[in-house]
Short mmCIF file of C-alpha atoms in Angstrom, two decimals:
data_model
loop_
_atom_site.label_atom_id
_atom_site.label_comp_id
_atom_site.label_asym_id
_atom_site.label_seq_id
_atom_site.Cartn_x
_atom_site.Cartn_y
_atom_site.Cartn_z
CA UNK K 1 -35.52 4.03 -3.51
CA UNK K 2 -33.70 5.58 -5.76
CA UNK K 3 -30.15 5.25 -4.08
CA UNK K 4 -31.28 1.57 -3.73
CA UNK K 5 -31.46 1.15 -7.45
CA UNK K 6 -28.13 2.96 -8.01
CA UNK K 7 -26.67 0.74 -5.99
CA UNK K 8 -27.91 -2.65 -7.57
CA UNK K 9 -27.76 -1.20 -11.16
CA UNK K 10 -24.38 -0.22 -11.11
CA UNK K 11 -21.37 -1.10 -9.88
CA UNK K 12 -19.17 0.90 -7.48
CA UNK K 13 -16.70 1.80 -10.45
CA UNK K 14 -19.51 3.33 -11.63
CA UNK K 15 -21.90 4.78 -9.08
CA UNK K 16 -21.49 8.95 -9.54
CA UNK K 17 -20.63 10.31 -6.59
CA UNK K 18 -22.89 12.97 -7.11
CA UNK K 19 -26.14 12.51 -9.44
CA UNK K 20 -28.29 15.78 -8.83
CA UNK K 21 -28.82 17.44 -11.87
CA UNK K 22 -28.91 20.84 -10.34
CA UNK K 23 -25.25 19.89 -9.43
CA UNK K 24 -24.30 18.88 -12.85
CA UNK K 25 -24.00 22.32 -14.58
CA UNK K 26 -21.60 23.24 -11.90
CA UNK K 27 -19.12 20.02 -12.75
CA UNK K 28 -16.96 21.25 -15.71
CA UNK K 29 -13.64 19.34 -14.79
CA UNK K 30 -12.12 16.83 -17.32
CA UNK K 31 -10.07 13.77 -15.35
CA UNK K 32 -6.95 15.66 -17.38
CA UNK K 33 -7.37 18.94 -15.63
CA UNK K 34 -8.12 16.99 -11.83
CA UNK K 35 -4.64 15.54 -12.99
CA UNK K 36 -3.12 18.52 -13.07
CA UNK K 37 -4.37 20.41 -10.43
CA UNK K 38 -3.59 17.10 -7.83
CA UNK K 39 -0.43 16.69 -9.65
CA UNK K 40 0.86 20.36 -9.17
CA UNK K 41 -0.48 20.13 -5.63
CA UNK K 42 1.97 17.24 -4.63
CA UNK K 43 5.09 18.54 -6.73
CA UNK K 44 6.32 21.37 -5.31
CA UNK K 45 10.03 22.70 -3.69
CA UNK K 46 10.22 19.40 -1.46
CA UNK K 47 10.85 17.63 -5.14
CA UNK K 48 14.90 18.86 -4.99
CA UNK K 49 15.30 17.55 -1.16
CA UNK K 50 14.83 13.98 -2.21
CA UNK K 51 18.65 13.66 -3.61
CA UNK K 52 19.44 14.55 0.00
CA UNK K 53 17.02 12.37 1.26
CA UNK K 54 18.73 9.67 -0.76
CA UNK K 55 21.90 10.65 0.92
CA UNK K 56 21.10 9.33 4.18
CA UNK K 57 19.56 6.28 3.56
CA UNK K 58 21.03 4.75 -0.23
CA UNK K 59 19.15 5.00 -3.48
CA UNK K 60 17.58 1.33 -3.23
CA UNK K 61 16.09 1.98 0.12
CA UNK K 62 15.15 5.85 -1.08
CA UNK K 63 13.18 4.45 -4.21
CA UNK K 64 11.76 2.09 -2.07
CA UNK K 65 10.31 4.38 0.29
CA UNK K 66 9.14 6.35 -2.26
CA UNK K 67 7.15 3.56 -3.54
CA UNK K 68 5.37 2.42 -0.47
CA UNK K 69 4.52 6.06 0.70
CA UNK K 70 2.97 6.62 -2.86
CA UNK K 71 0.89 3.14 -2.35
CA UNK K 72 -0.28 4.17 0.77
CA UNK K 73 -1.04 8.00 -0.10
CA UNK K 74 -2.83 6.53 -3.21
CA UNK K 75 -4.92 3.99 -0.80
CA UNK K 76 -6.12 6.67 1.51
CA UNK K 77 -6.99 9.46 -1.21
CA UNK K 78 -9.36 6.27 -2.91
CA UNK K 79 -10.25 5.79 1.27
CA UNK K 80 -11.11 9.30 1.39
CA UNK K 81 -12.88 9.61 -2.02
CA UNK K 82 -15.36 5.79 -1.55
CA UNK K 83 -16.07 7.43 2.11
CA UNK K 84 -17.62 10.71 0.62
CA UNK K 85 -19.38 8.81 -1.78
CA UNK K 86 -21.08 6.47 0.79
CA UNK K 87 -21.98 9.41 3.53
CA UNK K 88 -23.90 10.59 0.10
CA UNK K 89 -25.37 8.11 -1.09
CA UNK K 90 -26.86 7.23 2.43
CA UNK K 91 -28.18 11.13 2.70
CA UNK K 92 -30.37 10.84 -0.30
CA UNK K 93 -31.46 6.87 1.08
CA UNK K 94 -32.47 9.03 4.01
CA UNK K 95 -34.49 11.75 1.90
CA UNK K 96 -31.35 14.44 2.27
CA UNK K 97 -29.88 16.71 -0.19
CA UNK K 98 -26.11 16.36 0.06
CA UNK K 99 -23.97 18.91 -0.52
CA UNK K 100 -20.41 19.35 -1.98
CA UNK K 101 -18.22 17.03 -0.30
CA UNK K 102 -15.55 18.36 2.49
CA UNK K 103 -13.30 16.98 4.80
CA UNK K 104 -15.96 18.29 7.98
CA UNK K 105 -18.92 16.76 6.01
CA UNK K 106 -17.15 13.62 5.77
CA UNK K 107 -15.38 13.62 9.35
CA UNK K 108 -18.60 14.72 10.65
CA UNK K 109 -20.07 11.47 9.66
CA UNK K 110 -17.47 9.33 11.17
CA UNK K 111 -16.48 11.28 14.25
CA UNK K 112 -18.65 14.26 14.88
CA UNK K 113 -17.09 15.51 17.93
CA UNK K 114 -13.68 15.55 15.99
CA UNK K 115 -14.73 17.55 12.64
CA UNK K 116 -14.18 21.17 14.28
CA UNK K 117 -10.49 19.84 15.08
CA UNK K 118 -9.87 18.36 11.66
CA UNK K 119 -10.94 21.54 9.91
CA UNK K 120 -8.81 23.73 11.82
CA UNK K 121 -5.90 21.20 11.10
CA UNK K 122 -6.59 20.64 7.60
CA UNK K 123 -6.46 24.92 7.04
CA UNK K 124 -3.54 25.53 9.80
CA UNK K 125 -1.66 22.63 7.38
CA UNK K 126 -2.18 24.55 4.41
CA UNK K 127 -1.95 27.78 4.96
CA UNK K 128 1.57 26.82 6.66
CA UNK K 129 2.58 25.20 3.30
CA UNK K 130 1.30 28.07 1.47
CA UNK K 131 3.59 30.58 3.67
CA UNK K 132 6.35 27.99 2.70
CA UNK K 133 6.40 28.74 -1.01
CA UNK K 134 6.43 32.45 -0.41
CA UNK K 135 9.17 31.92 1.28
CA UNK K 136 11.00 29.96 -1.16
CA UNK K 137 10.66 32.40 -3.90
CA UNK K 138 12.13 34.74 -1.49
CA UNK K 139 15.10 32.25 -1.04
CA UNK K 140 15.16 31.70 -4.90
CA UNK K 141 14.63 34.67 -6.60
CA UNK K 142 17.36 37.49 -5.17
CA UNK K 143 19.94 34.38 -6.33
CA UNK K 144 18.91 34.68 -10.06
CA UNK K 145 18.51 38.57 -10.27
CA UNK K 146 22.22 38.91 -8.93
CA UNK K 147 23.30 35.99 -11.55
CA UNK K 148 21.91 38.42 -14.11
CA UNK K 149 21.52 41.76 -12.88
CA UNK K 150 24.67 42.07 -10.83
CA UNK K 151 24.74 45.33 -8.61
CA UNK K 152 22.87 46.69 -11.16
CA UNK K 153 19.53 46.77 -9.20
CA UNK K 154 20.15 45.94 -5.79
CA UNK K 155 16.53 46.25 -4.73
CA UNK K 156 16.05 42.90 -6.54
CA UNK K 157 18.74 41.11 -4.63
CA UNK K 158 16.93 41.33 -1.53
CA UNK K 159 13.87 38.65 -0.54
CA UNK K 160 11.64 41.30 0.24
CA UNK K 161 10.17 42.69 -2.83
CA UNK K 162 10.42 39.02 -5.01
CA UNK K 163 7.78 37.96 -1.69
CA UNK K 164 5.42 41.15 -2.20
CA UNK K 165 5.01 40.69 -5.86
CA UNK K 166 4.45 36.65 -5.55
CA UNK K 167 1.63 37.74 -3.15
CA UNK K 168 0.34 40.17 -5.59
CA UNK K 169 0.54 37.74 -8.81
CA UNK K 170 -1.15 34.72 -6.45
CA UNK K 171 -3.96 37.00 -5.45
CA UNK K 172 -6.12 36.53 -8.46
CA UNK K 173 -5.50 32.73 -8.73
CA UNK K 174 -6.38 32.25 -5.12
CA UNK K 175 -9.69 34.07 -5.73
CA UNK K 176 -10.85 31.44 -8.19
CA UNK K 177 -13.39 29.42 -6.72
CA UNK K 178 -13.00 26.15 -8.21
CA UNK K 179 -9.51 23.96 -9.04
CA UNK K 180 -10.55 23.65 -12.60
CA UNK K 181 -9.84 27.33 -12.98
CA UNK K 182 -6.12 26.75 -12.53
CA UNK K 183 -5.73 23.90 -14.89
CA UNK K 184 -3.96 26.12 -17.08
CA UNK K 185 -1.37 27.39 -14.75
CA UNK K 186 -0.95 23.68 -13.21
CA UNK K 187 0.02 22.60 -16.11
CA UNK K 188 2.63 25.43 -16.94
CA UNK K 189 4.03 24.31 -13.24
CA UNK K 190 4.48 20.57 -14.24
CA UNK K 191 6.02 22.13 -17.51
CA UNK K 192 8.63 23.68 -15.22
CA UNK K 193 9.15 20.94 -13.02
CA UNK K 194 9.59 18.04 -15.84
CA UNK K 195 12.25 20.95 -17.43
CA UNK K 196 13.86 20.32 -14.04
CA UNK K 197 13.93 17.19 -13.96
CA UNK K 198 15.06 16.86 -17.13
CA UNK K 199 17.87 19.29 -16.12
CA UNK K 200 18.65 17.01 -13.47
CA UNK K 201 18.88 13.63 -15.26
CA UNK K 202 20.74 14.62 -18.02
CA UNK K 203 23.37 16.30 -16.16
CA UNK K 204 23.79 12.86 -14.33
CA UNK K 205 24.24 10.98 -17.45
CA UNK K 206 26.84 13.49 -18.47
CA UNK K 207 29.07 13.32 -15.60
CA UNK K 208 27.79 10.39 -13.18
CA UNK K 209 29.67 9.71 -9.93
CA UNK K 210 31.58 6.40 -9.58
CA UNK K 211 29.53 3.68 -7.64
CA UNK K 212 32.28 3.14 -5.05
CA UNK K 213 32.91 3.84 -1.40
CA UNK K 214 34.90 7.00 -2.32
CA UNK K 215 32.04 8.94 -3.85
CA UNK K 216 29.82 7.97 -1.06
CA UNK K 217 27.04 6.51 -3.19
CA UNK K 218 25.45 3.26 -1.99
CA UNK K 219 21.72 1.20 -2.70
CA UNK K 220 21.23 0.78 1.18
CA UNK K 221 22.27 3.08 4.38
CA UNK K 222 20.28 2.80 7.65
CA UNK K 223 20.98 4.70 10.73
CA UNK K 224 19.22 7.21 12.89
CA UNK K 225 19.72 9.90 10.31
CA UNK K 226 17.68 7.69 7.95
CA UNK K 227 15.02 7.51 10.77
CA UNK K 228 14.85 11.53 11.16
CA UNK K 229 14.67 12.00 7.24
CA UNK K 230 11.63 9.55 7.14
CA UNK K 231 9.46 13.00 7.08
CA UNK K 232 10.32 13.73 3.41
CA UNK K 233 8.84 10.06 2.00
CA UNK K 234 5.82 10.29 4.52
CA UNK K 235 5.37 13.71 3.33
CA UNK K 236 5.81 13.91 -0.10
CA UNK K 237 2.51 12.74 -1.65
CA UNK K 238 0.50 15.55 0.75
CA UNK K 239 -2.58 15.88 -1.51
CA UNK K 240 -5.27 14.92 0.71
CA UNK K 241 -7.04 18.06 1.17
CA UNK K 242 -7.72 18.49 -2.75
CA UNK K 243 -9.51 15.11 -3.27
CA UNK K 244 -12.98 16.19 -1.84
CA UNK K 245 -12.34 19.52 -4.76
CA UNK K 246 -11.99 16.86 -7.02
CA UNK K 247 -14.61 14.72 -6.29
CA UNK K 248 -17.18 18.15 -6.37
CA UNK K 249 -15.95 19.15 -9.78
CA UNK K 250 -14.69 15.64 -12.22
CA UNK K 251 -17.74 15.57 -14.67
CA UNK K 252 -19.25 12.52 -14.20
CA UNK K 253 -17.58 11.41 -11.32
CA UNK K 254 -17.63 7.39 -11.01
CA UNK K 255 -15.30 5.26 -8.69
CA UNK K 256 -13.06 4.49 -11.86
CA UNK K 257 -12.66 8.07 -13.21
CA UNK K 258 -11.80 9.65 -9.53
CA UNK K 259 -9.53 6.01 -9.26
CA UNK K 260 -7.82 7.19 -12.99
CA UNK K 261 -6.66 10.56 -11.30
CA UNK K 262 -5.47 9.09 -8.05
CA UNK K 263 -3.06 6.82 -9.42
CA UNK K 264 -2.24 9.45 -12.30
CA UNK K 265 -1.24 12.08 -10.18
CA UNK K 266 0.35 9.32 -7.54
CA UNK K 267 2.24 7.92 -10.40
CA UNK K 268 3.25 10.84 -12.30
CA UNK K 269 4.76 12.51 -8.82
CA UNK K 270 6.57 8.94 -8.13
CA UNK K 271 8.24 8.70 -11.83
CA UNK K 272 9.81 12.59 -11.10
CA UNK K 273 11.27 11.96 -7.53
CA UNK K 274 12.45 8.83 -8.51
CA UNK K 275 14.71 10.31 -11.39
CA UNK K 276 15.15 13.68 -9.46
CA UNK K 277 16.01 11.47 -6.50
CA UNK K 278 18.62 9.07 -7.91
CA UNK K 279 20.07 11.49 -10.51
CA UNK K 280 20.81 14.21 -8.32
CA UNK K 281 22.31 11.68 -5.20
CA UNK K 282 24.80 9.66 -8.36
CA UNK K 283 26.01 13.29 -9.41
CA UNK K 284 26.84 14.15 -6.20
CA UNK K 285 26.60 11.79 -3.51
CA UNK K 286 26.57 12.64 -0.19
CA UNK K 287 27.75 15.50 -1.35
CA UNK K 288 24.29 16.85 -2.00
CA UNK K 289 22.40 19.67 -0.65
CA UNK K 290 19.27 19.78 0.73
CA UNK K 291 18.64 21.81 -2.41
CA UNK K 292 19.89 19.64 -4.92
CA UNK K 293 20.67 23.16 -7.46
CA UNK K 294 22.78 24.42 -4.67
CA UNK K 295 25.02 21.91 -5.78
CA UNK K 296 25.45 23.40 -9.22
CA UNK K 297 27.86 25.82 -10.72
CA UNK K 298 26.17 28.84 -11.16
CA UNK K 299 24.90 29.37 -14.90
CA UNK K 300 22.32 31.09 -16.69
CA UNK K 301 20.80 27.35 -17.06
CA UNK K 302 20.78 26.66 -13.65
CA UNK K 303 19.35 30.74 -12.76
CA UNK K 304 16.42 29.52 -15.39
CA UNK K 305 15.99 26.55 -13.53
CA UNK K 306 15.91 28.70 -10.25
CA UNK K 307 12.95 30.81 -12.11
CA UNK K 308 11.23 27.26 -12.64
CA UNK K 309 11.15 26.51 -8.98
CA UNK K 310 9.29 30.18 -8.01
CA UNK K 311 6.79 29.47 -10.90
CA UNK K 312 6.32 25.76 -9.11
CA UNK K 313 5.54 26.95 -6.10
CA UNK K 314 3.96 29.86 -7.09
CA UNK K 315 1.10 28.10 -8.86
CA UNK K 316 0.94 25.97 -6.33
CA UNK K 317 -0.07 28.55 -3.79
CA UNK K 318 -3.58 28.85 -4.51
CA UNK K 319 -3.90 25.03 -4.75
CA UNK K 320 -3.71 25.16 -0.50
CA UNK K 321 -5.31 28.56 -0.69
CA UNK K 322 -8.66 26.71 -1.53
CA UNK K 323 -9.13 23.98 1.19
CA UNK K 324 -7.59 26.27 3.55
CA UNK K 325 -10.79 28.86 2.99
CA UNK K 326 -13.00 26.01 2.62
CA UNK K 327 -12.25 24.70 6.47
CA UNK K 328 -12.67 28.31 7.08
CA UNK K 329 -15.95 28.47 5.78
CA UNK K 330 -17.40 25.80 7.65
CA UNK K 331 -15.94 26.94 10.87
CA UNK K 332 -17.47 30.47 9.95
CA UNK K 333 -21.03 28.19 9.32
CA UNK K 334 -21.01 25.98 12.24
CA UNK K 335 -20.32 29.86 14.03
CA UNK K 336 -23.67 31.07 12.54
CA UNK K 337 -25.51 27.92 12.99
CA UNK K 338 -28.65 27.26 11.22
CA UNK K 339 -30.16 29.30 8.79
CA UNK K 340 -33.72 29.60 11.06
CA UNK K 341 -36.36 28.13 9.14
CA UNK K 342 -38.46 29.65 6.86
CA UNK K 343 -35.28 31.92 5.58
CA UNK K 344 -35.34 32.45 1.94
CA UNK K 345 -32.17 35.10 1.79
CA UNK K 346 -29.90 34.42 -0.89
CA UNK K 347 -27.41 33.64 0.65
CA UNK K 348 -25.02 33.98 -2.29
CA UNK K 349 -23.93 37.92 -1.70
CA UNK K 350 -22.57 37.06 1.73
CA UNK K 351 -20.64 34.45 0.66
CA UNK K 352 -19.60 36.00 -1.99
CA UNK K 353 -18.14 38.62 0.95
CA UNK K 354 -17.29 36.19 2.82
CA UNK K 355 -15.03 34.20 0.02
CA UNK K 356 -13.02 37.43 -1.01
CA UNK K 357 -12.38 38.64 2.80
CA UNK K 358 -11.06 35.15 3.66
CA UNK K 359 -9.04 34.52 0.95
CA UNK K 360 -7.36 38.42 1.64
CA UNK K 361 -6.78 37.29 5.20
CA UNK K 362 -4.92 34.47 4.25
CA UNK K 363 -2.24 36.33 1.50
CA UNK K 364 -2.14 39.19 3.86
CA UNK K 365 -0.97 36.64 6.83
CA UNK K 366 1.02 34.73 4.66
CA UNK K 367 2.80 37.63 3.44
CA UNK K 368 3.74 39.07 6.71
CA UNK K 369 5.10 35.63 8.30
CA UNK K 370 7.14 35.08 4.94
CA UNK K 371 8.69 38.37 5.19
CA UNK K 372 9.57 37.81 9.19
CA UNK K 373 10.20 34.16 9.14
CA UNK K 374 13.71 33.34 7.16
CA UNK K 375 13.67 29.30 8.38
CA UNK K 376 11.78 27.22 6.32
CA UNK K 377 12.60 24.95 8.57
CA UNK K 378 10.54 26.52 11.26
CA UNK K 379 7.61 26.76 8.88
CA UNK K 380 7.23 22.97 7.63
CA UNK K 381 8.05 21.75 11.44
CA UNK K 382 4.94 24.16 12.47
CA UNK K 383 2.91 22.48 9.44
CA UNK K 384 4.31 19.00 10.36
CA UNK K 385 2.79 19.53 14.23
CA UNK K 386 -0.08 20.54 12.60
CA UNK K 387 -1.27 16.83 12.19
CA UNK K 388 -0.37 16.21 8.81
CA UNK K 389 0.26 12.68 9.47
CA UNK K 390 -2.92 11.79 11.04
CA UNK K 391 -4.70 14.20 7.83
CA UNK K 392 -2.16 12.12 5.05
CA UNK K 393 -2.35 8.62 6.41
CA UNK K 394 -4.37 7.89 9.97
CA UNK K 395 -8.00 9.81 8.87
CA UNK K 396 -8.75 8.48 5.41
CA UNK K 397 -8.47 4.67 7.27
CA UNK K 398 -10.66 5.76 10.03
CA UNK K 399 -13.15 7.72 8.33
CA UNK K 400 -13.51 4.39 5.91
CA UNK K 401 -13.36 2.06 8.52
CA UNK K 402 -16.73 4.19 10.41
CA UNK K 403 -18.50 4.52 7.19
CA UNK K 404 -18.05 1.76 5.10
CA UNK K 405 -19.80 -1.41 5.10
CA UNK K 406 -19.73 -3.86 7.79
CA UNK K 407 -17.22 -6.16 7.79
CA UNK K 408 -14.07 -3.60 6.59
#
């Protein structure tokens, strides 16, 4: 009854998508730190490929592309978000307590025999990406000590050690068991990458490339290349796997406040590829690196710059670090099975176990495959085989389409 009054008293804008109040204390996120955290979690390294991106297929058809992938990532995180608060609001219709929102809780819903699958794609995905960024501070870092150190401490020149002490300086962040905890150091990594973007821009207005055939700058280039670089547009708005996070923590957490940080975050990441993108492809053309700062004469700007793109990827670390162990934990759940009934043990102390030894499996593996794996490539194509594309854009559609009210 009293879903059924929810529903006719208030429209879906407004409907919370969770209304216990024993689940209210817990729900300390303001929409400005969900934009943050889902902002920081789409920027990342990937942001200085798009120049090179442009390269291959013109800046009209780039910025295009940009702008329909960030439509349709925006689309299925508000897909995602509506189809967790449905399977909700039909568990309390049907006398149930609903817990926090996952991707298994809602995937369960919609295709049961497929939830196992999509957890152990969803924390295969990130803990790939998360392996990623260790390895680009191991690219990045050695580059700026020897800009300022020299031969002076040759230890620091090498990837090794710069990948240890990322892992060690994560560790603490990735313990934190809810997003709103990093809001702080989210927002220091969108500090750093608007610096960079900055960076970017105003070079290009300083010393712009000609728009003529000879420096290779065009609006529109389509060939097979542009096919095979279609990965970086489909890719670039990967936030899918934070949304649920958000929807657990926003306080008071209607449709149009969950909407407000969608199309922030969406937005926000759209407005800095878009200058990154078309700054960085005019100042060089197709000239450009697949790391736009490559490009750059070295400088104690660009070495700062450099720093910038650790503490980006750095902070954004723990941001796959949490739905990674989340998966985990319902894998580790559906292992157990049900609590037998007429259990009271707290349960708390073994999570609490449980949430520290996962999260120390996951550094520790990460850190051993960044030190062994150079190719970055290798890592993103493993994460890219992973399913990202049916977790980005094919699931949130489907899930919606089994859940949602007749007729969609």
């Amino acid at each position: 009854m009293a879903a059924q009054r929810l529903t006719s008293a208030q429209s879906p804008a407004r409907a919370p998508l969770l209304e216990t109040e024993d689940d209210e204390p817990q729900r300390s996120a303001t929409v400005a730190s969900c934009i943050l955290n889902l902002a920081n979690t789409i920027l990342g390294a990937g942001t200085l490929g798009i120049p090179s991106a442009f390269a291959l297929c013109g800046s009209g058809l780039g910025s295009g592309l940009l702008a329909l992938f960030a439509m349709l990532s925006a689309f299925g995180l508000h897909l995602l978000s509506s189809s967790a608060q449905i399977i909700e609001e039909k568990k309390r219709a049907a006398g149930e307590t609903p817990g926090p929102a996952t991707f298994r809780s809602v995937a369960s819903a919609a295709a049961p025999r497929f939830s196992t699958i999509i957890d152990l794609a969803v924390a295969v995905k990130c803990f790939g990406v998360a392996t990623s960024y260790l390895i680009v501070i191991g690219d990045v870092m050695p580059v700026v000590a020897k800009e300022f150190l020299g031969s002076k401490a040759a230890v620091l020149t090498r990837r090794e050690p710069w990948i240890v002490l990322a892992a060690a300086l994560v560790t603490p962040l990735a313990l934190k068991k809810k997003l709103d905890a990093l809001r702080i150091i989210s927002a220091c990594s969108l500090a750093c990458c608007a610096g960079i973007t900055v960076l970017i821009f105003t070079i290009a207005v300083q010393s712009p490339a000609q728009w003529d055939d000879d420096a290779g700058v065009a609006l529109v280039s389509f060939n097979m290349q542009t096919l095979q670089n279609l990965p970086v547009f489909i890719f670039a708005y990967t936030c899918q796997q934070n949304i649920f996070a958000v929807n657990n923590e926003i306080r008071r957490p209607t449709r149009a406040r969950v909407d407000k940080v969608i199309v922030t975050s969406i937005v926000s990441a759209l407005c800095v590829y878009l200058v990154v993108g078309n700054a960085g492809y005019q100042t060089f053309g197709v000239d450009v690196k697949s790391d736009v700062l490559e490009n750059y004469a070295s400088t104690p700007t660009i070495s700062v710059a450099r720093v910038g793109v650790a503490i980006l990827v750095g902070s954004s670390f723990p941001l796959q670090c949490h739905p990674s162990r989340m998966c985990i934990f319902s894998l580790l759940d559906q292992a157990k099975g049900p609590r037998p009934e007429g259990d009271e043990t707290d349960a708390a102390p073994t999570r609490n176990v449980e949430h520290v030894a996962v999260t120390a499996i996951f550094i520790v593996a990460a850190l051993m495959i960044a030190l062994s794996v150079k190719s970055l490539g290798l890592v993103l194509s493993f994460v890219g085989a992973t399913g990202s594309t049916t977790i980005s854009y094919i699931l949130p559609g489907g899930i919606y389409y089994t859940v949602g009210p007749p007729g969609v």
